[in-house]
XYZ file of C-alpha atoms in Angstrom:
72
model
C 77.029 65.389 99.772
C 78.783 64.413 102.697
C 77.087 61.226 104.915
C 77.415 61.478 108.665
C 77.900 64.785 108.890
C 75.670 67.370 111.439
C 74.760 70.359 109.525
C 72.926 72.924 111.765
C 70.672 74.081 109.213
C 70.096 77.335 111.564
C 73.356 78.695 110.441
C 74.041 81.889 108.647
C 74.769 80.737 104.945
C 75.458 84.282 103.763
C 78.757 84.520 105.056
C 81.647 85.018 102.723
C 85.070 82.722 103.035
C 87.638 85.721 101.997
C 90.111 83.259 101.173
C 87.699 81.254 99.153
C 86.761 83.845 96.870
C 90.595 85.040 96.355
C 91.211 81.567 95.321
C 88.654 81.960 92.551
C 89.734 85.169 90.791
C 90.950 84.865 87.550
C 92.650 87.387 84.846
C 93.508 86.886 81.841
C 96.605 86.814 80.817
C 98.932 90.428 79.476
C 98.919 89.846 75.479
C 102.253 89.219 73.748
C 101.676 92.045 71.378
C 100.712 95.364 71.697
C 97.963 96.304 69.489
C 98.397 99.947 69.730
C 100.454 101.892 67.387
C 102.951 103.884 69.258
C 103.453 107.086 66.395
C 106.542 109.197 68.205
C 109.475 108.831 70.454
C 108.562 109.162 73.892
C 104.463 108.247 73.044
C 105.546 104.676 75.347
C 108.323 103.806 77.506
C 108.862 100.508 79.060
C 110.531 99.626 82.712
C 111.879 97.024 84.034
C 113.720 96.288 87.732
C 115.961 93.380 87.645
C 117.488 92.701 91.372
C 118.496 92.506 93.906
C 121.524 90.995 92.449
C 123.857 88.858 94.831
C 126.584 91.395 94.973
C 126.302 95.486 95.813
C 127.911 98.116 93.754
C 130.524 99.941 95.000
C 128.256 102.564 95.841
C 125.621 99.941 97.665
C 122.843 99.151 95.438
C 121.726 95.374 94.322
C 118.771 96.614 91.741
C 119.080 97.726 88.388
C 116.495 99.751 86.392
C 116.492 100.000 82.564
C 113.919 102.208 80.801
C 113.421 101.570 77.041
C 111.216 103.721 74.192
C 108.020 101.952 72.675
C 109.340 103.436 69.236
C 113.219 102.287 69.176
């Protein structure tokens, strides 16, 4: 409780601070191991973006893309 402070009990309390309740969301976090079996080749495949890297290609790109099987 704050002391010397005018609260103007009138007031709306039923409005929402956006920012407020962003600040409270919570997830828990991705687990480390996958706890479905992956049966074939090709069930699961995995991608990752690295970039954009400090120097272009000779062809002009600065991201790299590698795409890898659940299974291998």
């Amino acid at each position: 409780m704050v002391n010397g402070m005018l609260v103007d009990k009138t007031s709306d309390t039923t409005i929402t601070c956006d920012p407020c309740v962003q600040a409270k969301h919570h997830r828990e976090p991705f687990p480390q191991v996958s706890t479905t079996p992956i049966r074939e080749i090709g069930e699961l495949t995995v991608a990752d973006v690295w970039g954009p890297a400090r120097m272009e290609t000779i062809t002009g790109y600065c991201y790299a893309a590698t795409y890898t099987d659940g299974k291998s």
